[in-house]
């Protein structure tokens, strides 16, 4: 059955945006008793297969997938309409009716019945993770990459508590996820039974809503409500807890029971007020230095945003969650702003006189010192969540509506008034471009050591900026955000609000399941990779073509950076290698890959990197590339937390050498420079605390780990001051 | 540690006037039909002017150049004063709803002073007293609105309202002191609801706290 709208098929090479299923609903008048027909009639029970046309320039040519009508499978009813069936079968059928095709379920005592029912389903395929946390991160990756809600199932007790990180992450990043957990039988609830945890109590504040199903007749209605709540308004995670005896009880389900959420439905955002949009356009025409500050809320509005920027010519600064919503390759893109954002994006926001905040929440990583953030600007805030408006920063004009509709309205106004409004911000753009030239993103290279930033730039070049990139958390995440130029939305999958390590690999699994034709790369750090390394087994078993690039610096990079900057390089449990064998790479990631039969390779030299990466991208199926990088690298620029734009740090070389630590230097001349610069006290705090100039003492000279012994000119100096 | 701020930015900053002087006058909003969730907000210049003036020694004193709106200081002062607000929340009944509502408020770090719930078949009405500034109250109301089973949230402190407090006091009363107690009770229009040999139970309903009565009885 052909879908009604062409927007679902992607002709361009970016991953296709999710068809906004519930946008049509938000136009219509909200009713108290909801019928099931709030979805488009053509899409009644199914989600069409989304095929994307993603080509990489260097990899072996994938078949250029043109759009085809999706083969939609009609779920064959397995039971007669009035045949009583178990609660678990009702649950699975309810999921099928919601259009779910993939779940990430890990079995256990209290959820066994659901798994048995899943085997009886011909439509839903289970991808078995190896840890429930991997399952829910995979469901999140699925939701982030496709826009459809991700479903994960876990058992009671420890299974449910392992979902907590994923639920908190989905809550903070507003990702639609439906988590279903088993629970002990109703008569045993509250008695500290085996594998019982009150998961509904535990997850109350980290889910949008949760349910404990006590009546088997409620199952169809609850699932319908759960999916509705997860996707409408500001998306979020929903948990459904089903006791085991409810799963086993026989019932004839009533599929037409309407969902009753009168308060919630009446509070869903309405159409934006036309006068407010006119006022915003007027403000734009009066301003001299406007800046667009876009975030995760614009995920479904990439096209409208592009058109808006085309009409107005306003430069665009994006948050971590909003990367890709406006193509980073565009001239008007200022890339990322915030704590590790580019200097020119932060400069533009600092100097602007009109800040258009679309789909953002003024998070502390972006604003720093809130009073100093955009202190000269009038703030226009458009967000779907009324609680975010005015929470951190008081806007001058606020519109609580779906950004999609607001942008469409403003584009219409701009198109009509195109001749009257002469929007010319070329002098402002020139000023910002001067900053781009003066303070570009840059990094230093040292001989044959691989700069991690270079590795990511190379990946960008080889995948043409079109890969789906998932990351863990830490320095590698910031570099992946800074140096990879995303071209479209839903390419960047990363844990933003919560910052959960171990997110990378499972999220890549979810993305690979959602977008089978796309190139999925997991840029991970050695710390984050180790947290969910067990998912390598899932990758192999499901044969997912995930490329894992581990930026291995043997340390917990981001914490090391803060230790270097603020704690005088005092290492506090941040070394992830083996202290008794410091010269060796520990653990050997290649052996992890070998254990799961995944081809892998290690690369230590910059000259070998290109070939190694090409091999990684060209090998079909999963591949692990262990890239050894130095741990002295810092993510720059950096605005310390609670700091304003004036406190931004752009250089870091002097600090590196002036404190105690291990320094990697690559030739004799640099050696001497190191000692010389180490004599200089760096920064005011240093001077205040140490009255005499520290004299460095070389206490150890070693060959760099992983490099061949014959490289005489690469040494490690341990300096003690 | 070194915070190398680009010196050019700082220099440019020092030359600039305080923010309030460079601003265009605030927009005067027309009377538009606003739905509950859409709003206009004013930016108040007064506090910004004084802080900017303090930090920029080079800049001319703001009071010489632009008249600062006189209304502004009191409005911002009242906005940051801690008050007791009464919120009424109407919810559809659900198991654990009290926990949910209390959880939403405490999760955001706000304090509930008192909570009263009335239940009717499948709906419940909460009357919550929260202490905090205007901003805190606004956040509490918005966060409660996010709950799925909440039908309506109202801030009662804004409108004219009738408020009563009820106090039941159980006193040890010998026949010798009983007469005096009952005379006090009479003055405050309280009611004696129970008498036994040594005990007396008094009910006081008032719209303000009758501290006098409390201290006298105790």
Short mmCIF file of N, CA and C in Angstrom, two decimals, chain A residues 368-425:
data_model
loop_
_atom_site.label_atom_id
_atom_site.label_comp_id
_atom_site.label_asym_id
_atom_site.label_seq_id
_atom_site.Cartn_x
_atom_site.Cartn_y
_atom_site.Cartn_z
N UNK A 368 26.83 28.60 30.11
CA UNK A 368 27.87 28.98 31.07
C UNK A 368 27.24 29.86 32.13
N UNK A 369 27.81 31.05 32.30
CA UNK A 369 27.24 31.97 33.28
C UNK A 369 25.98 32.58 32.67
N UNK A 370 24.85 32.25 33.25
CA UNK A 370 23.59 32.55 32.58
C UNK A 370 23.34 34.04 32.40
N UNK A 371 23.84 34.85 33.34
CA UNK A 371 23.59 36.29 33.22
C UNK A 371 24.39 36.88 32.07
N UNK A 372 25.54 36.26 31.79
CA UNK A 372 26.39 36.82 30.74
C UNK A 372 26.08 36.24 29.37
N UNK A 373 25.20 35.25 29.30
CA UNK A 373 24.91 34.62 28.02
C UNK A 373 23.99 35.50 27.21
N UNK A 374 24.41 35.83 25.99
CA UNK A 374 23.60 36.68 25.11
C UNK A 374 23.07 37.89 25.85
N UNK A 375 23.98 38.56 26.57
CA UNK A 375 23.53 39.63 27.45
C UNK A 375 23.05 40.86 26.69
N UNK A 376 23.50 40.99 25.40
CA UNK A 376 23.08 42.17 24.65
C UNK A 376 21.87 41.92 23.79
N UNK A 377 21.35 40.70 23.83
CA UNK A 377 20.36 40.32 22.83
C UNK A 377 18.96 40.27 23.37
N UNK A 378 18.01 40.53 22.46
CA UNK A 378 16.62 40.21 22.75
C UNK A 378 16.48 38.73 22.46
N UNK A 379 15.74 38.04 23.29
CA UNK A 379 15.65 36.59 23.13
C UNK A 379 14.27 36.20 22.65
N UNK A 380 14.23 35.45 21.56
CA UNK A 380 12.99 34.88 21.05
C UNK A 380 13.07 33.38 21.27
N UNK A 381 12.15 32.82 22.02
CA UNK A 381 12.23 31.41 22.37
C UNK A 381 11.01 30.68 21.87
N UNK A 382 11.22 29.72 20.94
CA UNK A 382 10.12 28.90 20.47
C UNK A 382 10.40 27.48 20.92
N UNK A 383 9.50 26.90 21.71
CA UNK A 383 9.71 25.55 22.21
C UNK A 383 8.36 24.89 22.41
N UNK A 384 8.34 23.57 22.28
CA UNK A 384 7.07 22.86 22.40
C UNK A 384 6.69 22.63 23.86
N UNK A 385 7.66 22.80 24.75
CA UNK A 385 7.42 22.51 26.16
C UNK A 385 7.28 23.83 26.92
N UNK A 386 6.10 24.14 27.46
CA UNK A 386 5.94 25.43 28.12
C UNK A 386 6.80 25.56 29.37
N UNK A 387 7.18 24.45 29.97
CA UNK A 387 7.99 24.55 31.19
C UNK A 387 9.41 25.04 30.89
N UNK A 388 9.89 24.87 29.67
CA UNK A 388 11.25 25.30 29.35
C UNK A 388 11.33 26.79 29.11
N UNK A 389 10.19 27.38 28.72
CA UNK A 389 10.22 28.81 28.40
C UNK A 389 10.30 29.58 29.70
N UNK A 390 11.33 30.35 29.86
CA UNK A 390 11.51 31.14 31.06
C UNK A 390 12.15 30.38 32.19
N UNK A 391 12.52 29.12 31.97
CA UNK A 391 13.10 28.35 33.07
C UNK A 391 14.48 28.87 33.44
N UNK A 392 15.35 29.02 32.42
CA UNK A 392 16.70 29.48 32.71
C UNK A 392 16.92 30.93 32.34
N UNK A 393 16.34 31.31 31.23
CA UNK A 393 16.57 32.67 30.73
C UNK A 393 15.23 33.23 30.30
N UNK A 394 14.92 34.41 30.73
CA UNK A 394 13.62 34.99 30.42
C UNK A 394 13.61 35.53 29.01
N UNK A 395 12.74 35.02 28.12
CA UNK A 395 12.73 35.53 26.76
C UNK A 395 11.91 36.81 26.64
N UNK A 396 12.20 37.56 25.57
CA UNK A 396 11.38 38.73 25.30
C UNK A 396 10.11 38.35 24.56
N UNK A 397 10.26 37.42 23.64
CA UNK A 397 9.10 36.91 22.92
C UNK A 397 9.15 35.40 23.03
N UNK A 398 8.06 34.79 23.43
CA UNK A 398 8.08 33.33 23.50
C UNK A 398 6.85 32.78 22.81
N UNK A 399 7.05 31.68 22.12
CA UNK A 399 5.94 31.01 21.45
C UNK A 399 6.00 29.54 21.86
N UNK A 400 4.92 29.03 22.43
CA UNK A 400 4.91 27.63 22.81
C UNK A 400 4.18 26.87 21.72
N UNK A 401 4.91 26.30 20.80
CA UNK A 401 4.29 25.59 19.68
C UNK A 401 5.32 24.67 19.07
N UNK A 402 4.86 23.82 18.18
CA UNK A 402 5.76 22.95 17.44
C UNK A 402 6.59 23.82 16.49
N UNK A 403 7.89 23.65 16.55
CA UNK A 403 8.78 24.53 15.77
C UNK A 403 8.55 24.37 14.27
N UNK A 404 8.12 23.16 13.88
CA UNK A 404 7.80 22.89 12.48
C UNK A 404 6.74 23.86 11.97
N UNK A 405 5.65 23.95 12.73
CA UNK A 405 4.55 24.83 12.33
C UNK A 405 4.97 26.29 12.41
N UNK A 406 5.74 26.63 13.45
CA UNK A 406 6.16 28.02 13.60
C UNK A 406 7.06 28.43 12.43
N UNK A 407 7.98 27.53 12.07
CA UNK A 407 8.88 27.87 10.96
C UNK A 407 8.11 27.96 9.65
N UNK A 408 7.15 27.07 9.48
CA UNK A 408 6.35 27.12 8.25
C UNK A 408 5.62 28.45 8.16
N UNK A 409 5.04 28.86 9.31
CA UNK A 409 4.33 30.12 9.33
C UNK A 409 5.25 31.29 9.03
N UNK A 410 6.44 31.28 9.65
CA UNK A 410 7.36 32.40 9.44
C UNK A 410 7.87 32.41 8.01
N UNK A 411 8.09 31.22 7.44
CA UNK A 411 8.54 31.17 6.04
C UNK A 411 7.50 31.76 5.13
N UNK A 412 6.24 31.49 5.48
CA UNK A 412 5.16 32.04 4.65
C UNK A 412 5.14 33.56 4.74
N UNK A 413 5.28 34.06 5.96
CA UNK A 413 5.29 35.52 6.14
C UNK A 413 6.47 36.13 5.41
N UNK A 414 7.63 35.48 5.52
CA UNK A 414 8.82 36.01 4.87
C UNK A 414 8.66 35.99 3.35
N UNK A 415 8.04 34.92 2.83
CA UNK A 415 7.85 34.83 1.38
C UNK A 415 6.92 35.95 0.90
N UNK A 416 5.86 36.19 1.70
CA UNK A 416 4.93 37.25 1.31
C UNK A 416 5.58 38.61 1.34
N UNK A 417 6.38 38.84 2.42
CA UNK A 417 6.91 40.18 2.61
C UNK A 417 8.30 40.35 2.04
N UNK A 418 8.68 39.44 1.18
CA UNK A 418 10.06 39.44 0.68
C UNK A 418 10.46 40.77 0.05
N UNK A 419 9.51 41.36 -0.67
CA UNK A 419 9.86 42.60 -1.36
C UNK A 419 9.93 43.78 -0.39
N UNK A 420 9.05 43.73 0.65
CA UNK A 420 9.05 44.85 1.58
C UNK A 420 10.26 44.82 2.49
N UNK A 421 10.55 43.64 3.03
CA UNK A 421 11.67 43.54 3.98
C UNK A 421 12.96 43.33 3.23
N UNK A 422 13.88 44.26 3.40
CA UNK A 422 15.18 44.02 2.79
C UNK A 422 16.10 43.54 3.91
N UNK A 423 16.19 42.21 4.07
CA UNK A 423 17.00 41.70 5.17
C UNK A 423 18.43 41.57 4.70
N UNK A 424 19.28 42.43 5.24
CA UNK A 424 20.66 42.38 4.79
C UNK A 424 21.58 42.34 6.00
N UNK A 425 22.10 41.17 6.31
CA UNK A 425 23.01 41.05 7.44
C UNK A 425 24.43 40.79 6.98
#
